Structure formats: C-alpha cells, structure tokens
mmCIF file of C-alpha atoms in Angstrom:
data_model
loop_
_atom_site.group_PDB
_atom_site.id
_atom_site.type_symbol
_atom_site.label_atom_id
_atom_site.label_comp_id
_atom_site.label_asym_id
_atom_site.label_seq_id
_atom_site.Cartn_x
_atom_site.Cartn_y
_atom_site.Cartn_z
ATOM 1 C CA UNK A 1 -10.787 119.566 102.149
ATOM 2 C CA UNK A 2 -9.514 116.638 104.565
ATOM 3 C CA UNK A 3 -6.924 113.796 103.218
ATOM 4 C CA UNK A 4 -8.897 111.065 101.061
ATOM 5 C CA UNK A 5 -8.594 107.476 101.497
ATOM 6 C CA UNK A 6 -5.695 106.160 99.344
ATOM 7 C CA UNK A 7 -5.562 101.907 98.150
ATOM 8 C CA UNK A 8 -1.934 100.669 99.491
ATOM 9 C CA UNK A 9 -0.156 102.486 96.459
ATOM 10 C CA UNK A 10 0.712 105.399 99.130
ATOM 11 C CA UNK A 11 2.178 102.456 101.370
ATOM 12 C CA UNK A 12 5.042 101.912 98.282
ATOM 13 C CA UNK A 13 5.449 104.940 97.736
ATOM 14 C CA UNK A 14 8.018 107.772 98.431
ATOM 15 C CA UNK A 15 7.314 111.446 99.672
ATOM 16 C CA UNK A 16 8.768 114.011 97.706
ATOM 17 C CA UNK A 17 11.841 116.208 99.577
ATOM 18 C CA UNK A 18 11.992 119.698 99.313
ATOM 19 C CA UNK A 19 15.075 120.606 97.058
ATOM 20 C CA UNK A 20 14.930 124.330 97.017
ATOM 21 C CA UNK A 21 14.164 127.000 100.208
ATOM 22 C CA UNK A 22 10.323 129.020 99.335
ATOM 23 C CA UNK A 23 12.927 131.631 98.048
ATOM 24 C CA UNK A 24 14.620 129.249 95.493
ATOM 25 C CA UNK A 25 17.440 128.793 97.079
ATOM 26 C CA UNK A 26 19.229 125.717 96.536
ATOM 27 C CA UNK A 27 18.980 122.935 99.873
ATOM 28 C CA UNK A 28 21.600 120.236 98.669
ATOM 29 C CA UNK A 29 24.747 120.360 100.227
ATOM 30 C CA UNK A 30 28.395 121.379 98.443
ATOM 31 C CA UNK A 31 31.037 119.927 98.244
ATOM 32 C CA UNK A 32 34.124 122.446 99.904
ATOM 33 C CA UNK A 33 35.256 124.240 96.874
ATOM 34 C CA UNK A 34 32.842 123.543 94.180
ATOM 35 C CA UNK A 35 31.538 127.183 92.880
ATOM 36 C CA UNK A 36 28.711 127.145 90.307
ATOM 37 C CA UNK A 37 27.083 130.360 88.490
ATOM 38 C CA UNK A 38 23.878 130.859 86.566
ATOM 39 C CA UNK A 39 24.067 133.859 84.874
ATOM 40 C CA UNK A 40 20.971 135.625 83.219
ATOM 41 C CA UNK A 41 20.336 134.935 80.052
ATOM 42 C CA UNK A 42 19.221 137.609 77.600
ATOM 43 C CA UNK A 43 16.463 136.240 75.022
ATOM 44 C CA UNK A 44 14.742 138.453 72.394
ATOM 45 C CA UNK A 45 13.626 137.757 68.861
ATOM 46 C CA UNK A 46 17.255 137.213 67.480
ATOM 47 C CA UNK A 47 18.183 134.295 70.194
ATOM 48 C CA UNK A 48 19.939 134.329 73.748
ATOM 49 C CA UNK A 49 22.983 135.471 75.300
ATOM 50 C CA UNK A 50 24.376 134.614 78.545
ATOM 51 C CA UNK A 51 27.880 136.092 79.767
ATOM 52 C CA UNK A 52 30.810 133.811 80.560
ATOM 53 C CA UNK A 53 33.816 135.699 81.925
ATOM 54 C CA UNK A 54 32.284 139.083 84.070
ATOM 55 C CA UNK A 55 35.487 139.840 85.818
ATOM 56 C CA UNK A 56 36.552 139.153 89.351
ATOM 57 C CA UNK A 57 34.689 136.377 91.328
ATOM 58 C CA UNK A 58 35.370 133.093 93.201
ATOM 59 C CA UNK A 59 34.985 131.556 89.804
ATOM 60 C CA UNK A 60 37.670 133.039 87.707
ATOM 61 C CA UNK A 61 39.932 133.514 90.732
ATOM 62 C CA UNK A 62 42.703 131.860 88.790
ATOM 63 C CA UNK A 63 43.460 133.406 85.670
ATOM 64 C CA UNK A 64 42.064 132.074 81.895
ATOM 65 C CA UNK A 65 45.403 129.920 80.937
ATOM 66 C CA UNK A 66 43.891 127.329 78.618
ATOM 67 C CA UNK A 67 40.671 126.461 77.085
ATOM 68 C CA UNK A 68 38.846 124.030 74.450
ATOM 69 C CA UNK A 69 35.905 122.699 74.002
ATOM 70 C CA UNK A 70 34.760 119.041 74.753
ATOM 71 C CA UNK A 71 31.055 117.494 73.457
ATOM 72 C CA UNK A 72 29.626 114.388 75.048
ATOM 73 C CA UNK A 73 27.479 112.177 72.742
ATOM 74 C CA UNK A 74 23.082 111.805 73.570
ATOM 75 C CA UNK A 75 23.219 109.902 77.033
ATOM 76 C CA UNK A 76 27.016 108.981 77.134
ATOM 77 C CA UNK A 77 29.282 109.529 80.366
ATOM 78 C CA UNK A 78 32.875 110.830 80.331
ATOM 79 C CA UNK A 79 34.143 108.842 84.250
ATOM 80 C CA UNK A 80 35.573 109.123 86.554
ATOM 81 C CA UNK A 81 38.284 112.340 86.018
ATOM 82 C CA UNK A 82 40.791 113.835 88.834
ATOM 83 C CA UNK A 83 43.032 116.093 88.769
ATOM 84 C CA UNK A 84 45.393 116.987 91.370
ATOM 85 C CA UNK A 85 47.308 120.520 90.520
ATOM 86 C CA UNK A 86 44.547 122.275 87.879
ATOM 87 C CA UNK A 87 40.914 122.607 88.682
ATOM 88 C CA UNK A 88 38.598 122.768 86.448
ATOM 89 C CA UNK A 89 36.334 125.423 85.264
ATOM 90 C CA UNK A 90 32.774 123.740 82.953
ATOM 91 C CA UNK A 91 31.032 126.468 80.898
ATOM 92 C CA UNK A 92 28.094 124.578 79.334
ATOM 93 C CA UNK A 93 27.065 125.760 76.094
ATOM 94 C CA UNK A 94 24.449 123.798 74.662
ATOM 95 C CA UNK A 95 22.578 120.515 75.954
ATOM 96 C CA UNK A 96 22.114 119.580 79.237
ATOM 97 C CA UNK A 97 24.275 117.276 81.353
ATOM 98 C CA UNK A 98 24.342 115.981 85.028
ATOM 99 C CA UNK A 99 28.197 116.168 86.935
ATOM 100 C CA UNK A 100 28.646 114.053 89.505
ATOM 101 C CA UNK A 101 31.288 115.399 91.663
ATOM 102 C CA UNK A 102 32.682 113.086 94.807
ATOM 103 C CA UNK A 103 35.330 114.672 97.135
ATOM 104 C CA UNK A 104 38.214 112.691 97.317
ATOM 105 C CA UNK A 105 40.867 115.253 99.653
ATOM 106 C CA UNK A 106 41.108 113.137 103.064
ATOM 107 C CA UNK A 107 41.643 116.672 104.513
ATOM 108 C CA UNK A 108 38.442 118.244 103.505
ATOM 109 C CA UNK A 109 35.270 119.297 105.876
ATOM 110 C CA UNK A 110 33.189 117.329 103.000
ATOM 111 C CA UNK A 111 35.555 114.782 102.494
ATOM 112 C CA UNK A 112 33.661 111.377 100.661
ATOM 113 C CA UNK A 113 30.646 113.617 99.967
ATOM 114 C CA UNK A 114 28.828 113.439 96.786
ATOM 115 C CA UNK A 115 27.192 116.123 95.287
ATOM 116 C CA UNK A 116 25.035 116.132 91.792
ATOM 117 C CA UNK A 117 24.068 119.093 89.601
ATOM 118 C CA UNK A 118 22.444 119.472 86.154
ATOM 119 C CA UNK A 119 24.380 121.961 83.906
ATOM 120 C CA UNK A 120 22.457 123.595 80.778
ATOM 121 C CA UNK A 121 22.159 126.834 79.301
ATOM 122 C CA UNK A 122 18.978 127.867 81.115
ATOM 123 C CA UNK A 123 20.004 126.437 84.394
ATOM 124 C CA UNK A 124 23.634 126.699 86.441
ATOM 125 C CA UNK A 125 25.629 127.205 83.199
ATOM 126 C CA UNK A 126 29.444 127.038 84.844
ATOM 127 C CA UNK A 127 31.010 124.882 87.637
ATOM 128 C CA UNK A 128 34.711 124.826 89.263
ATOM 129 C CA UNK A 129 35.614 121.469 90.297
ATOM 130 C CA UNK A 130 38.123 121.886 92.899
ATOM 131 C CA UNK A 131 41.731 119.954 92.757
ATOM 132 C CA UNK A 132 41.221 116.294 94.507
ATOM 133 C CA UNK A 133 37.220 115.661 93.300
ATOM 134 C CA UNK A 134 36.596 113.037 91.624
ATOM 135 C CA UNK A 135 33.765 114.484 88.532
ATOM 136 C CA UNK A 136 31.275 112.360 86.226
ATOM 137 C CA UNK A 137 30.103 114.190 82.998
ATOM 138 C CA UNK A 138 26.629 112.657 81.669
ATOM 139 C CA UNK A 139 24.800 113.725 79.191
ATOM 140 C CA UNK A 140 20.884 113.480 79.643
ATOM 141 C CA UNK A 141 19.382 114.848 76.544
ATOM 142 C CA UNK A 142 19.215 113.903 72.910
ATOM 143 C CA UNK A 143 21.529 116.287 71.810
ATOM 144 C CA UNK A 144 25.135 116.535 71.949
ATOM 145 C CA UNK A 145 26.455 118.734 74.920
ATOM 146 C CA UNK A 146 28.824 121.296 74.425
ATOM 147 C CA UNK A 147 30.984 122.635 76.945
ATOM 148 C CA UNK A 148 34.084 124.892 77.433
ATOM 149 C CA UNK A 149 36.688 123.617 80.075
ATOM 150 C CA UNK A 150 39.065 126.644 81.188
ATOM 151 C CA UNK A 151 41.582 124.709 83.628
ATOM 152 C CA UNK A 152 43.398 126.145 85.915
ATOM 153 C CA UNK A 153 46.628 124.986 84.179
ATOM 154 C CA UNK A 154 47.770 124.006 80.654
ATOM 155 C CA UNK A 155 47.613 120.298 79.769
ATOM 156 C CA UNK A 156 51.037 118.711 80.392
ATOM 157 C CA UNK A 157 51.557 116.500 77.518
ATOM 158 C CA UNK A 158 54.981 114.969 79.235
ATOM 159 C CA UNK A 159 53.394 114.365 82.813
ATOM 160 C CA UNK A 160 49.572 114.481 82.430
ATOM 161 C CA UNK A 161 47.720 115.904 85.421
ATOM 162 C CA UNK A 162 44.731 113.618 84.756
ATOM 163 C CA UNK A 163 44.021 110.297 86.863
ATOM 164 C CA UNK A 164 40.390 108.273 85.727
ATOM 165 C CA UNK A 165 38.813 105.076 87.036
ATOM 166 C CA UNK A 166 35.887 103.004 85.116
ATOM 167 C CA UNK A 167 32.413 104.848 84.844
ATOM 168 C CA UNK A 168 30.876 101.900 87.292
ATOM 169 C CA UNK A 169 33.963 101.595 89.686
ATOM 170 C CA UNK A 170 32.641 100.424 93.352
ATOM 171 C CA UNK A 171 35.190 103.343 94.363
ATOM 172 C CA UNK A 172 32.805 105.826 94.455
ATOM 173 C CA UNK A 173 29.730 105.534 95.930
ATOM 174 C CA UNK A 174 27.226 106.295 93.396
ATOM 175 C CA UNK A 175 25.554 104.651 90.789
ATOM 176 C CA UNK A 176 25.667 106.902 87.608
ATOM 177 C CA UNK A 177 23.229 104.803 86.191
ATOM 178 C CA UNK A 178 20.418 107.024 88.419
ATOM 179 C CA UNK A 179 20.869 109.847 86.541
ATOM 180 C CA UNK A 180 19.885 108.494 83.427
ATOM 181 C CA UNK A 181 16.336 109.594 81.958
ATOM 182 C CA UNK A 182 14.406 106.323 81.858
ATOM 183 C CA UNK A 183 14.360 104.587 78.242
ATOM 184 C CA UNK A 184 10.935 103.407 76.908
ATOM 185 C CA UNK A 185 11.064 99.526 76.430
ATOM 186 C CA UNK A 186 10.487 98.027 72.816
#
C-alpha cells in the first residue's frame, strides 16, 4: 500500500516523536537525581495494591523521617516549590497529576533542564525530587489527587526549607499551561 495523496492539512501539521524505545523503555531525558518507580500493582476482585516502601533502593536511600499527605484540587497547580537541604520523595495515591521538575543547581550535568512526568496509580507511582529542582504539581483529572510526600527532613517551622515563585513566573522556562487537558468551550 503506497502513501495517499493528503489536501495541505499534512503541511500544518506535526509528526508524532517516539516517546518510548520498541521495549518500552522510557526516551525523555532526566534530570541528574530525579529517581521515579512504578511498582506492580496487584488487582483482583477485592481492588488493587501496589507496594510503597520495599526496602533498600536509590529511592529510599535516606531514611523515612517525616510524612503527610497533600491533595491538589481537579486541574489546580501547587508552583513553583524548592527546597535546598530535604528532597522530596511523591508517592501518588489516587488521581493523576503531571510534575514539572526544572533543575536549578548551576553545578549539575542537567543544569536548566526540564523534565515532565505524569504520576498516577497505574503509571510511575513515586518520584524523588532532588535538593535544588525547582517542581510543579498539576493535577489533570477530575478528581482530587492524593499523594504522600516523605522528605528527606522534618519541616522546620522556625527556618522553613521551602522557597516558591508564581505558577506563571518567566523564571522557568515552561509554560504549565501545556499540560492542561483541553477544556470544551460553552
């Protein structure tokens, strides 16, 4: 079957990139640091399970110090966050939200990269976000995301380890309004 003739549509338009390898693996580069996991999820009759803490790996290579839970509201953002002692660790519980992580450490190989992932139960379910990235929490459903954060550190009420800049600063080079799912017009 040879290529048909296509009107000038084709001329506007954009060819898809590959995002994965044939073998699934992931193409998109990351950010020096940033360790996700997507662990299998058990489903039967009675609901799912997925694990969260398994032991020794990159991702709990600091111990469990603190945790709580945080919820972002149907297709809010939590932005721009920093931290520069305590990384964070995201374990995504229900929902489904995009992070938007920009590296921000003048002495990193990936220094001003950006680097976007989608977070839900059935896809990467936990993220570190190293000291000195900048991270963008948006929620891209119609539900209410839940998430765990285990920091690497306890909050410090009397010297706060937590620096933020608007949502739509011209800081960071990306527009967090492309990650929203597009709204039907009334």
């Amino acid at each position: 079957m040879g290529r048909p003739n296509v009107d000038e549509t084709l001329q506007a338009a954009t060819k898809d990139q590959a995002t994965v390898t044939a073998a699934g693996e992931p193409l998109a580069a990351v950010i020096d640091g940033v360790v996700t996991t997507a662990q299998p999820v058990h489903a039967d009759h009675r609901g799912r399970l997925f694990e969260i803490f398994t032991g020794e790996s990159d991702f709990w290579r600091s111990p469990v110090v603190y945790c709580y839970c945080c919820t972002i509201r149907p297709l809010q953002v939590k932005a721009w966050g920093l931290h520069l002692f305590k990384a964070d660790r995201y374990v995504v519980i229900s929902g489904e939200m995009t992070v938007v992580l920009y590296d921000a450490r003048t002495d990193s190989p990936t220094y001003r990269m950006t680097q976007q992932l989608t977070m839900s139960p059935e896809a990467v379910q936990q993220l570190l976000i190293p000291v000195g990235v900048w991270h963008a929490d948006v929620n891209v459903s119609g539900e209410e995301v839940r998430f765990l954060n285990l920091p690497t550190a306890r909050y410090n009420h009397d010297d706060p380890d937590r620096y933020m800049l608007p949502w739509d600063t011209d800081l960071i080079p990306f527009d967090l309004r492309s990650v929203y799912p597009i709204q039907a017009q009334t």
